[in-house]
XYZ file of C-alpha atoms in Angstrom:
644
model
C 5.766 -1.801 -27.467
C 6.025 -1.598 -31.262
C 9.501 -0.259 -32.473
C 10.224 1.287 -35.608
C 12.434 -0.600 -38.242
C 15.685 0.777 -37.632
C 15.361 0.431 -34.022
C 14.341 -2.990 -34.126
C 17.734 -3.694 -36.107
C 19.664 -1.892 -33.960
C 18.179 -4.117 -31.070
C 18.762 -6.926 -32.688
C 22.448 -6.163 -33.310
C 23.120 -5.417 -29.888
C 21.220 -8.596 -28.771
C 23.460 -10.742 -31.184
C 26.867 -9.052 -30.045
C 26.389 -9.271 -26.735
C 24.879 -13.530 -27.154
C 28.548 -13.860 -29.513
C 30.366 -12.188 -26.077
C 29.152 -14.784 -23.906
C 30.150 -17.811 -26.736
C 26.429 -18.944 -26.714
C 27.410 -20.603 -29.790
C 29.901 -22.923 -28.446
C 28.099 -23.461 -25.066
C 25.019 -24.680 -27.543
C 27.576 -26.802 -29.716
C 28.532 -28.499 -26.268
C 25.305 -29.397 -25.044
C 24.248 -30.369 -28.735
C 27.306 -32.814 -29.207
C 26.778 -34.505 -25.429
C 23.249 -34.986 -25.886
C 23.994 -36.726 -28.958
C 26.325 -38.986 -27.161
C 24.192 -39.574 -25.052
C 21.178 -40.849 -26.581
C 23.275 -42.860 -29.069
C 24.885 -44.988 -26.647
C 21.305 -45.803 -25.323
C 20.358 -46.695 -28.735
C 16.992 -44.887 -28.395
C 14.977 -43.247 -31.508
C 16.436 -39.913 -32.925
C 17.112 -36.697 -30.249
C 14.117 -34.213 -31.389
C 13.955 -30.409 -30.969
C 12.090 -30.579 -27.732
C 14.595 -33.035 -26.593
C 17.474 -30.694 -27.300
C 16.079 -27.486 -25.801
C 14.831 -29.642 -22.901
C 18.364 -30.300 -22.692
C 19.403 -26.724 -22.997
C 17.055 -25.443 -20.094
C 18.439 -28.407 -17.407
C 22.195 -27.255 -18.400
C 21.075 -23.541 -17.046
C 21.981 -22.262 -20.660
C 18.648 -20.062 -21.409
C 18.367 -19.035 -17.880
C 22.010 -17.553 -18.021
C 21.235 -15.988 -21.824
C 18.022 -14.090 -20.386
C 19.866 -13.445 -17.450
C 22.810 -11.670 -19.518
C 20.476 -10.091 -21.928
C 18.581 -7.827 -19.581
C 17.886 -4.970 -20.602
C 19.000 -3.117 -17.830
C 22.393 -4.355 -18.566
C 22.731 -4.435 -22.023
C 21.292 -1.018 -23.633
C 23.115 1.911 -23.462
C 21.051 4.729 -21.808
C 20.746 6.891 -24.958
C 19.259 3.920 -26.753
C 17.119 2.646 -23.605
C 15.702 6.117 -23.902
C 14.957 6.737 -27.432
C 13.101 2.954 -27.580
C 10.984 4.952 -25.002
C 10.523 7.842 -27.100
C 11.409 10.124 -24.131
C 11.956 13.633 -24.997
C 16.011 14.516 -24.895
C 14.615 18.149 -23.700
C 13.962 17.117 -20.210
C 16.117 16.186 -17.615
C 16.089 12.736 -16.414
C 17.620 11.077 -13.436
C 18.395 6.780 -14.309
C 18.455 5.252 -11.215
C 19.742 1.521 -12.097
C 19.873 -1.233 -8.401
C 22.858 -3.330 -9.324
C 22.254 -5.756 -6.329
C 21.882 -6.375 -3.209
C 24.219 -7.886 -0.538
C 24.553 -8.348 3.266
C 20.289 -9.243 3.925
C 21.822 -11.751 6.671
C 18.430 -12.440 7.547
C 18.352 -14.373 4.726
C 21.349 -16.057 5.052
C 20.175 -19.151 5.764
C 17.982 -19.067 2.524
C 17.496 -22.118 0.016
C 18.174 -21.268 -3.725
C 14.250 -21.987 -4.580
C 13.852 -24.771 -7.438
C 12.695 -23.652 -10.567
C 8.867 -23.366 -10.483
C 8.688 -23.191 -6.285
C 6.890 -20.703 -4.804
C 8.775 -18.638 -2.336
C 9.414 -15.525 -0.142
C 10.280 -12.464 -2.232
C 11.787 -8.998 -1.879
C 10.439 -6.354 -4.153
C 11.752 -2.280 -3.986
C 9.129 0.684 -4.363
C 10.343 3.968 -5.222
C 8.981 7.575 -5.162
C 10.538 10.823 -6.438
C 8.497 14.182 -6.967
C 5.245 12.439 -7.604
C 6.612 9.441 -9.245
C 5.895 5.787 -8.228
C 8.194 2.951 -9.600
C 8.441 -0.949 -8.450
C 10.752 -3.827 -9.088
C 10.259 -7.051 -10.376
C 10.118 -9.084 -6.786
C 13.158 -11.465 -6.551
C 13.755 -14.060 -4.370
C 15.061 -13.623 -0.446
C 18.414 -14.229 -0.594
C 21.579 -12.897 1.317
C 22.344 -11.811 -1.973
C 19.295 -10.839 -3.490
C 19.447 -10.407 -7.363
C 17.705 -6.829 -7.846
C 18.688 -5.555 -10.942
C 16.497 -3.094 -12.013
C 16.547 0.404 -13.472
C 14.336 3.494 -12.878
C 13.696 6.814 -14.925
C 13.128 9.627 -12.912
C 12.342 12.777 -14.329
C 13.715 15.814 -12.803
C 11.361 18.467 -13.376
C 11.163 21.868 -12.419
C 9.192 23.274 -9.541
C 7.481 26.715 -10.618
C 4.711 25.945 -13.362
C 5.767 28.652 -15.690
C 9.827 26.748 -15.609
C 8.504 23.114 -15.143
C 8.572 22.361 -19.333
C 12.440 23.754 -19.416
C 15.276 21.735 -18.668
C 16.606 22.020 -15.509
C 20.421 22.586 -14.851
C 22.780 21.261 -12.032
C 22.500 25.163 -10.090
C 18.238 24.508 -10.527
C 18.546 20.459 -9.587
C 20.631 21.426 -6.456
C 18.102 23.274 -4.982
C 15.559 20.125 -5.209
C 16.266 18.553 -1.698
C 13.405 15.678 -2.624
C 14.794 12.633 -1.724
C 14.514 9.466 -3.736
C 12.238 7.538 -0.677
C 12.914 3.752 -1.426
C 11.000 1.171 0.731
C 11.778 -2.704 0.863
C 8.785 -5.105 0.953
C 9.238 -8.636 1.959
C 5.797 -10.966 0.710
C 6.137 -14.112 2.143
C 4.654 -17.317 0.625
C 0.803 -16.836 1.657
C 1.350 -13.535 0.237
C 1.562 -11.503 3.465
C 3.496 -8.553 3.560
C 6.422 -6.856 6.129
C 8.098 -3.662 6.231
C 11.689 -4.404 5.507
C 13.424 -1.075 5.305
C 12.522 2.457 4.540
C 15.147 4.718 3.033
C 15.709 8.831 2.024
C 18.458 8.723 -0.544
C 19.944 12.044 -1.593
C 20.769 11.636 -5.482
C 22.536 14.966 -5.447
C 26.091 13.495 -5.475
C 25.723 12.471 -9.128
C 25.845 16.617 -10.129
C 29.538 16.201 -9.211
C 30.298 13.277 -11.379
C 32.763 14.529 -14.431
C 31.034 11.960 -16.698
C 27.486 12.255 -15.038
C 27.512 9.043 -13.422
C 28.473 7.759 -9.821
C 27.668 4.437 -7.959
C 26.804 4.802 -4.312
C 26.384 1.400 -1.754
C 23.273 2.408 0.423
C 23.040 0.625 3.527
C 19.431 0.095 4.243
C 18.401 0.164 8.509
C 15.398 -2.020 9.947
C 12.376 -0.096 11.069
C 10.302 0.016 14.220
C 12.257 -1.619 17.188
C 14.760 -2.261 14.793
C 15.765 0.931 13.364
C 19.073 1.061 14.028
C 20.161 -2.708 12.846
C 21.354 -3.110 9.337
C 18.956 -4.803 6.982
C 21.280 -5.296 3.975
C 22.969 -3.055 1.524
C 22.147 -1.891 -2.297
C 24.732 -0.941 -5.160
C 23.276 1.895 -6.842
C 24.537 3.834 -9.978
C 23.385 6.769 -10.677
C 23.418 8.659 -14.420
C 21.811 11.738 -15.591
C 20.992 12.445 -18.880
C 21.094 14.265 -21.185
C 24.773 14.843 -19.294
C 25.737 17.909 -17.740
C 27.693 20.405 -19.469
C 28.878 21.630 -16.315
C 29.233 19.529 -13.069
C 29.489 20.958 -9.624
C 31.781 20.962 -7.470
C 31.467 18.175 -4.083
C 32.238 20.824 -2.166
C 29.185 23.354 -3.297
C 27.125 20.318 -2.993
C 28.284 19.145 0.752
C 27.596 23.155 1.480
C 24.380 23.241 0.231
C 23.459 20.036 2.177
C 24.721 20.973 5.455
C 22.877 24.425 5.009
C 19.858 22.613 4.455
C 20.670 20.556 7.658
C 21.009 23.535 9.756
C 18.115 25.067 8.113
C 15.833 22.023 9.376
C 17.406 21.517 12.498
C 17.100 25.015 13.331
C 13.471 24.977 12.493
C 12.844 21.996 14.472
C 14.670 23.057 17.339
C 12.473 26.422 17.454
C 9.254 24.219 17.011
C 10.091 22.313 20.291
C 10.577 25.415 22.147
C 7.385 26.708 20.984
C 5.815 23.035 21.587
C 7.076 22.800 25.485
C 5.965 26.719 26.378
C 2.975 25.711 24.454
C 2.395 22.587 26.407
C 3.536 24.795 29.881
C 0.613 27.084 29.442
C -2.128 23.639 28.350
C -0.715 22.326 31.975
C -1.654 25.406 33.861
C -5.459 25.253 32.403
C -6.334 22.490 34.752
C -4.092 20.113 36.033
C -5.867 17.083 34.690
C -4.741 18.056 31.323
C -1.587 15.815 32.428
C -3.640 12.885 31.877
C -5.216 13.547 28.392
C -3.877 12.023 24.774
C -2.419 15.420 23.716
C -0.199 13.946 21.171
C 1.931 16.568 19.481
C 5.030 14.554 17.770
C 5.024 10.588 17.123
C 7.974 8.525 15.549
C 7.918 7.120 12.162
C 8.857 3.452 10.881
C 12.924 5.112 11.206
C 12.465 5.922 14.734
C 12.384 9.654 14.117
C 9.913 11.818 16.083
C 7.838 14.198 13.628
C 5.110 16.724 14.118
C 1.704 14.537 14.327
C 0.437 17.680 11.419
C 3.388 16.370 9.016
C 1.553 12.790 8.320
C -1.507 14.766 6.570
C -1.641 16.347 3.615
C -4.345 17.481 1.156
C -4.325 13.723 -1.437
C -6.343 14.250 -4.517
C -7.372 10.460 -5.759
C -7.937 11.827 -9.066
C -10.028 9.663 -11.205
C -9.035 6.671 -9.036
C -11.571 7.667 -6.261
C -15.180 8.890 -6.573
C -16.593 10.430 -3.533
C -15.226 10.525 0.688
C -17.515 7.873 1.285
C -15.629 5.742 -1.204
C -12.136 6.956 -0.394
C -13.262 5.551 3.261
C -14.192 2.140 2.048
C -10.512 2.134 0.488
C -8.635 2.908 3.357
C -10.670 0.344 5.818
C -9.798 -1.989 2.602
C -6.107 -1.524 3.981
C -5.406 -4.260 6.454
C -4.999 -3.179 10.022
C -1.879 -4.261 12.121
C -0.072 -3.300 14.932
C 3.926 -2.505 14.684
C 5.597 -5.683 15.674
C 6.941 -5.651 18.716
C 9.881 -8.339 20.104
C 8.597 -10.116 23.476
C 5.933 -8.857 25.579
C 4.456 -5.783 27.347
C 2.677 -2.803 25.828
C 1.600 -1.989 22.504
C 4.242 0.103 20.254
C 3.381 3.006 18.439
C 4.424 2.995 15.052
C 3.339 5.793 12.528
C 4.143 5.545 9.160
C 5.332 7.529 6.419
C 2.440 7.344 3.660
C 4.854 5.525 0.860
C 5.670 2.538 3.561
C 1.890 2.001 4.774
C 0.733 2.201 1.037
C 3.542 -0.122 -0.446
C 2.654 -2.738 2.455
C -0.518 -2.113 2.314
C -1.337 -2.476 6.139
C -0.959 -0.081 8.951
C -2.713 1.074 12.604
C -4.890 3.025 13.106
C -2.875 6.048 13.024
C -2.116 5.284 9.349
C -4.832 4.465 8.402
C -6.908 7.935 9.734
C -3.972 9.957 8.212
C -4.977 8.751 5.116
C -8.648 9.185 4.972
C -8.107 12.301 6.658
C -5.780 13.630 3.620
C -7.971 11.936 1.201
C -10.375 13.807 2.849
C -9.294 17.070 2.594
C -8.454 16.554 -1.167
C -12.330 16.767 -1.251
C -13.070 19.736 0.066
C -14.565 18.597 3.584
C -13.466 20.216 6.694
C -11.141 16.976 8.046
C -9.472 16.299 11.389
C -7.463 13.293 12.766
C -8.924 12.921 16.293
C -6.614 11.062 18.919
C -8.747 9.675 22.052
C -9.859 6.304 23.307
C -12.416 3.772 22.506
C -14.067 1.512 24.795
C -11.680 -0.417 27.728
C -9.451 2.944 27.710
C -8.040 1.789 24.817
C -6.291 4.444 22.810
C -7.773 5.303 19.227
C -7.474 7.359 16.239
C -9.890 8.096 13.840
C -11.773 10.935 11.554
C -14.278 13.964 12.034
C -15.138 16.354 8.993
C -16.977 19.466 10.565
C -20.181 20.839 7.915
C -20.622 24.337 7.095
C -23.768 23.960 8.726
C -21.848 22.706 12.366
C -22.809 19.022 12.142
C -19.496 16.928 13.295
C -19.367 13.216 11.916
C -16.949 10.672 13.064
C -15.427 8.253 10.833
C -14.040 5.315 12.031
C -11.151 4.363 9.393
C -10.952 0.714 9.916
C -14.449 0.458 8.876
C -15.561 3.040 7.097
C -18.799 4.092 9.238
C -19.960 7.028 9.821
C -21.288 8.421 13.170
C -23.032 11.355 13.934
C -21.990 13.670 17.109
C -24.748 15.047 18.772
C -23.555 16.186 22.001
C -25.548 15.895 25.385
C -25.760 18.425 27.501
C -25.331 17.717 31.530
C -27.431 20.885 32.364
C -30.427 19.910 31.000
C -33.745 18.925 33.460
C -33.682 15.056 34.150
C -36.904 15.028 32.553
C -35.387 16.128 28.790
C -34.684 13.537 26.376
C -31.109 13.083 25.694
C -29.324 12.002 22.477
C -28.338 8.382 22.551
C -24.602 7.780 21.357
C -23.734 5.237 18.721
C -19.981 5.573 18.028
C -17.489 3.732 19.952
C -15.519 6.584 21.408
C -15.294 7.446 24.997
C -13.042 10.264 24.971
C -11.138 12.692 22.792
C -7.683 14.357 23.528
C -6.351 16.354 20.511
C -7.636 17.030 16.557
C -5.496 18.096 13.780
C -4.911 18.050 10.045
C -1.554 19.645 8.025
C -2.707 23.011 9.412
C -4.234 23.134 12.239
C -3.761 21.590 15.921
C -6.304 21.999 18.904
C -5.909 20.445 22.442
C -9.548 19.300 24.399
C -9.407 22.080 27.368
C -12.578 20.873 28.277
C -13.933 20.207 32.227
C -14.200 16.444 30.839
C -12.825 14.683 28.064
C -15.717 12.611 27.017
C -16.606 12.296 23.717
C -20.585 12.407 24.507
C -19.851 15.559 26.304
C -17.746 17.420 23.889
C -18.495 20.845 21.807
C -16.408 20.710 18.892
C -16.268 24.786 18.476
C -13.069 25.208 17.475
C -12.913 29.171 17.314
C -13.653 28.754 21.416
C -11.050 29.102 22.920
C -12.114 28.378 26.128
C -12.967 24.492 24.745
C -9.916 24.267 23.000
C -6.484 25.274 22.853
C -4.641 25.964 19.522
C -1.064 25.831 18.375
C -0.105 28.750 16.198
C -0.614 27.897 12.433
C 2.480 30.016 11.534
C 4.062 27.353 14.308
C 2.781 24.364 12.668
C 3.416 25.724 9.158
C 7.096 26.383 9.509
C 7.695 22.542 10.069
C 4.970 20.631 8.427
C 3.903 22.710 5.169
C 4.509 20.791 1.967
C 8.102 21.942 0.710
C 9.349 22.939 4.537
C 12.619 21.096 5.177
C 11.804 19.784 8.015
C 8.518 17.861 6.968
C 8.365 14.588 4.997
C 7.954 14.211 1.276
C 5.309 14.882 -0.130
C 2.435 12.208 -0.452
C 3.137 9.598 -3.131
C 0.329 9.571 -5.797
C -2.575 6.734 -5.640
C -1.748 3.626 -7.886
C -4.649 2.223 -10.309
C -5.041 -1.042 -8.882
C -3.473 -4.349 -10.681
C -6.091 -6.904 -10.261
C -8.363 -8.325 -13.082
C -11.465 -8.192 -11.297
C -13.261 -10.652 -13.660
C -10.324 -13.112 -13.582
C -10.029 -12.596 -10.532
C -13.262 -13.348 -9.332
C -13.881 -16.443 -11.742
C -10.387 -17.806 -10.213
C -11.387 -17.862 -6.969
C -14.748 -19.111 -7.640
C -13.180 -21.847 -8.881
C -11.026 -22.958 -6.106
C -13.815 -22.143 -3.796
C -15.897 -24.522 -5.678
C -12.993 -27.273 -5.647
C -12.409 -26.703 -2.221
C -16.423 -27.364 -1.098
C -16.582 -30.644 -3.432
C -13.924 -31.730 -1.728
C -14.879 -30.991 1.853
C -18.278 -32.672 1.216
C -16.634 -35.678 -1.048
C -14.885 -36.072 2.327
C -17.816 -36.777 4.513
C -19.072 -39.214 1.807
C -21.704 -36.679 -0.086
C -21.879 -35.567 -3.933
C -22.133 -32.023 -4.831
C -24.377 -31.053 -7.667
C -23.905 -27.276 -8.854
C -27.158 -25.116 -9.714
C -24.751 -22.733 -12.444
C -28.385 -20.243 -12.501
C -28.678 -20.009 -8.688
C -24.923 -18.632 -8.361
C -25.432 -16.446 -11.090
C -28.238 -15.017 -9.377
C -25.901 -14.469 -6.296
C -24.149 -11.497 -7.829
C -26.933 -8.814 -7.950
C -26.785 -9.385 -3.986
C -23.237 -9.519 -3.568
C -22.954 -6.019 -5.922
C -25.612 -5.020 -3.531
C -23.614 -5.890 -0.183
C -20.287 -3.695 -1.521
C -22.299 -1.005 -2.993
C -24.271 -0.618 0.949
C -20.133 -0.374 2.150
C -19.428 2.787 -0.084
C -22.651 4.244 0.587
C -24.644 3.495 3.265
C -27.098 2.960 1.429
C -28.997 -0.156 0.930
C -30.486 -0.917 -2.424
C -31.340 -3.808 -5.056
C -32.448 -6.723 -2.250
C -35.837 -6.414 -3.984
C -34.575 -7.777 -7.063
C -32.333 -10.250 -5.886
C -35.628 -11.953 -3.484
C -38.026 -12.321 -6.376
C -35.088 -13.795 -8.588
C -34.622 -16.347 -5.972
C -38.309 -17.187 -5.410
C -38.093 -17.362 -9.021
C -35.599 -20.210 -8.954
C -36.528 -22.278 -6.098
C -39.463 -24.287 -6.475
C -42.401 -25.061 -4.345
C -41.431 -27.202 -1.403
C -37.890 -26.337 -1.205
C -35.790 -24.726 1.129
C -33.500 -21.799 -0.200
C -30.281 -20.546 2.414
C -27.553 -18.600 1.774
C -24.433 -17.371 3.549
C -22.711 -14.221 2.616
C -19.317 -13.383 4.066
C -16.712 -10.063 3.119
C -12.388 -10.759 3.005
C -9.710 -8.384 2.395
C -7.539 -11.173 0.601
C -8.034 -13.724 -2.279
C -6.346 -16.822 -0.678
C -9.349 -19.268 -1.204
C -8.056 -21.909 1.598
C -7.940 -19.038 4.286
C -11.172 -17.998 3.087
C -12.671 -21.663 3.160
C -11.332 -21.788 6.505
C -13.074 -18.976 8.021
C -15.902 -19.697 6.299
C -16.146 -23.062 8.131
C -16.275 -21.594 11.252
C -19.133 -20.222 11.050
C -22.211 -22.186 12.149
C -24.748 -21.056 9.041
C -22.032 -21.798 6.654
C -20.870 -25.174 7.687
C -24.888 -25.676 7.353
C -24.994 -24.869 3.859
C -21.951 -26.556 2.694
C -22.727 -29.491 4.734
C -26.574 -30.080 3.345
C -28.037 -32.828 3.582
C -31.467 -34.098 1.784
C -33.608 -34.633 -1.204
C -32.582 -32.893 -4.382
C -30.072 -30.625 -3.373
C -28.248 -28.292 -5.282
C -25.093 -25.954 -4.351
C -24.469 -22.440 -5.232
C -21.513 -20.237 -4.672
C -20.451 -16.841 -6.396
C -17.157 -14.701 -6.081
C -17.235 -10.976 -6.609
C -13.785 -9.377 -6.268
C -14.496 -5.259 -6.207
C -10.649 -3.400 -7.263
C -9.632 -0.466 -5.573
C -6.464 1.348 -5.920
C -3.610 0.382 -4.079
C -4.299 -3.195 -5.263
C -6.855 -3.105 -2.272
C -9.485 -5.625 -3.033
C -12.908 -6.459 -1.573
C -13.861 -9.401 -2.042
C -17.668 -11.183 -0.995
C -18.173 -14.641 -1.473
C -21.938 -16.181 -1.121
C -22.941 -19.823 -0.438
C -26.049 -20.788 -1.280
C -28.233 -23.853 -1.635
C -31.726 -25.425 -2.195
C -33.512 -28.351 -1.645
C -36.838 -29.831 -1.153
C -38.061 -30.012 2.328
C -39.144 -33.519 3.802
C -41.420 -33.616 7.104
């Protein structure tokens, strides 16, 4: 960020006030006058300027300046914001994380050495379709977070959003700040540490527009109600109020909003059980079927299932539906952790949490493509049903204006098509042969709509998705669902965070990890007493087929092998053998990868050659996706000249 001249000075002055606060001059004269002592009672040649800043960086003395000069810490707000050039006619909220304190589950932490790689906590914020992250710090008890957030306050009504909203206007914004804790251990896999709502409306009382809060942040899942540690926040709005509220207006409006919600709710569930009553009284096998109407979320707190969709436009960061479905099987899949044994938990998260971690179940995962979905205009539901061995499954169908229904299954990003089969028809008439994996189907819905299977059976082969009969299926009144799960309802969650452009490099990327791979196979065969000679052309020639493999994922449709055959019988003389070995991750850790790869039989074959004149190929293409999802395709390959 270039700065204009008289900011730069300004900067500077503040730097060199605050550096003459903390005596740096007298710590350096210290250091300078020991390390002199030092190296002339051992008589050695003259103490250099590497030796002397060498000196400075093992006495902690540059850590500590950096530390003390952050900027968080040492501009004033009204500077911070004009380096930023942010306009003084909108209202902003600065939301600074002072540190963190009581994360006993790191109590027992080392202080990592300089240069060690180690577990790290990072915080992930989002306000009114903002996204903010931290720098990730350390795990520590006391883990140093000390970071600082701009969040602008904005209005809601298009025609009001340029103006500047006062503390009556900002009042009535019930968004909460949503922060979510992400532990990334050392192999870079990610947990769910804490997910927290924070109301920021306490700082409208502050007579100088500022307030510090401690938020004590809870577990999630099975541990929901344990403390995970606790963050000092201060809070600062600016430009400052003229006028300030009172506490009390403000702890009125909240508990109004409170009653509001629970009110709602509490007419929902009425509706919900009478709803459920009259479902019963259809058939009394209904009992039986996956009619899921609320499920908890990471906080233990049961929602509507229609609150965890929403219509999510990907912008420019996604394409089509079929690519938005490759990103969201790019999303790891994992089950909610559970403590000892015995049946699976169900865990459904809020969209921030899944997206910050960046793995979920299948639950999250189908509320996602199904919201991604509907930002495209398709006709989207999340189905809940089973999959083969009874086990229960959730997953996609998009109906067509012309009454096709396709399935698609999140985790992979196929795409079935439902042709149902009808059990009156003669013996003798040729029935439609299912290909998808489900066996039956309980419920569909999306942020609108929700429709219980009153069908004689269940089965998915069997099933006539006409939703307007409703002798097939039941509905919930949309008025009913609406009051608790439309977007700016009390009661429902926030609204979706925004897609993040993804992070990764792909070229670097990909030529990193080609690297290691290629380390890591010299190695292996340097072990077992062979030499590995590279053919640079041959793995060059591997990317047209691995930009073919990803571009088959997003489409379904398989094109360029042509080309990337005749290259290779191009390159491979007469009388050699050619193989190659293909293989798709989700992650860029080139040991894991190596790993896997070696369990396969074909793989081990090719990296394990033996015989006259051969030559070793491997290629690395790492495909970015938003989220920081990544696909990544590695291809072994090699050649060599066949002996009878």
């Amino acid at each position: 960020m270039s700065l204009p001249p008289e900011k730069a000075s300004e900067l500077k002055q503040i730097i060199q006030d605050h550096l003459m606060k903390m005596d740096i001059h007298g710590k350096i004269r210290g250091v300078l006058a020991e390390t002199l002592q030092a190296e002339g009672d051992r008589g050695e040649r003259p103490l250099s300027e590497e030796d002397f800043l060498t000196a400075l960086q093992r006495r902690g003395i540059v850590e500590e300046a950096m530390k003390e000069l952050s900027f968080v810490n040492v501009l004033p707000l009204p500077f911070f914001l004009s380096l930023m050039n942010i306009s003084p006619l909108r209202r902003y909220l600065y939301l600074q994380v002072l540190g963190g304190k009581a994360f006993l589950e790191h109590l027992q932490e080392p202080e990592p050495l300089p240069g060690q790689v180690c577990s790290t906590l990072t915080l992930h914020l989002h306000f009114r379709n903002q996204r903010f992250r931290s720098k990730p710090v350390p795990c520590a008890c006391e883990p140093d977070l000390q970071e600082g957030f701009l969040l602008e306050v904005h209005r809601d009504s298009p025609g009001d959003a340029g103006k500047m909203a006062d503390a009556t206007t900002m009042l009535s914004i019930c968004d909460p700040v949503h922060m979510v804790m992400i532990k990334t251990d050392t192999s870079g896999d990610t947990t769910l540490v804490s997910s927290y709502f924070l109301d920021w409306r306490s700082v409208l009382s502050a007579p100088s527009g500022k307030t510090t809060v401690s938020v004590e942040l809870l577990g999630v899942g099975s541990e929901c109600k344990v403390p995970a540690g606790v963050l000092n926040i201060k809070l600062e709005m600016y430009p400052p109020l003229s006028e300030t509220l009172s506490p009390e207006v403000i702890s009125t409006q909240q508990s109004l909003e409170r009653q509001k919600t629970a009110e709602k709710e509490r007419l929902f569930l009425v509706y919900a059980k009478q709803w459920w009553r009259e479902f019963l009284e259809i058939r009394p096998s209904h009992q039986s079927k996956l009619v899921k109407i609320f499920a908890q979320d990471e906080n233990g707190v049961n929602r509507p299932v229609c609150s965890y969709v929403r219509v999510l436009r990907a912008g420019r960061l996604l394409e089509s539906p079929r690519q938005a479905a490759r990103f969201v099987s790019l999303l790891v899949q994992e089950r909610a952790p559970v403590v000892g044994g015995g049946a699976r938990q169900e865990q459904w998260c809020t969209m921030m949490a899944f997206l910050c971690r960046n793995k979920g179940d299948c639950e999250d995962h189908a509320t996602l493509l199904c919201s991604l979905l509907l930002g495209f205009g398709l006709d989207a539901y999340v189905c809940v049903g089973t999959k083969s061995k009874n086990t229960p499954h959730t997953w996609v169908m998009t109906c067509g204006t012309d009454g096709t229904v396709t399935f698609w299954e999140s985790l992979t990003a196929h795409r079935y098509l439902h042709q149902p089969i009808d059990p009156e028809a003669p013996p003798m008439v040729p029935q439609p042969k299912p290909t998808y994996p489900y066996r039956t189907i309980g419920c569909v819905f999306n942020h609108k709509t929700f429709l219980a299977n009153c069908q004689p059976s269940d089965s998915v082969e069997l099933c006539v998705f006409e939703f307007t009969d409703g002798s097939r299926w039941k509905a919930m009144s949309e008025d009913a669902v609406r009051s608790v799960c439309a977007p700016g309802s009390t009661s429902s969650l926030p609204p979706l965070p925004p897609l993040c452009s993804s992070s990764v490099q792909t070229s670097e990327a990909s030529n990193q990890l080609e690297l290691e791979m290629r380390f890591l196979l010299a190695e292996h065969r340097k072990d077992l007493g062979l030499a590995t000679v590279w053919d640079d052309h041959l793995s060059y020639l591997l990317s047209s087929a691995l930009a073919a493999y990803e571009l088959e994922r997003c489409t379904g449709v398989s094109c360029g092998n042509e080309e990337f055959q005749d290259a290779v019988r191009r390159a491979v003389p007469d009388g050699h053998t050619f193989k190659g070995f293909p293989i798709h991750f989700l992650h860029r850790n080139a040991r894991r990868a190596f790993a896997t790869c070696l369990r396969s039989p074909f793989c081990e074959e090719i990296v394990c050659c033996r015989g006259d004149h051969v030559r070793l190929a491997v290629r690395v293409r790492v495909f970015a996706y938003p989220e920081s999802a990544c696909a990544v395709w590695i291809m072994f390959a090699c050649k060599y000249r066949s002996v009878l």
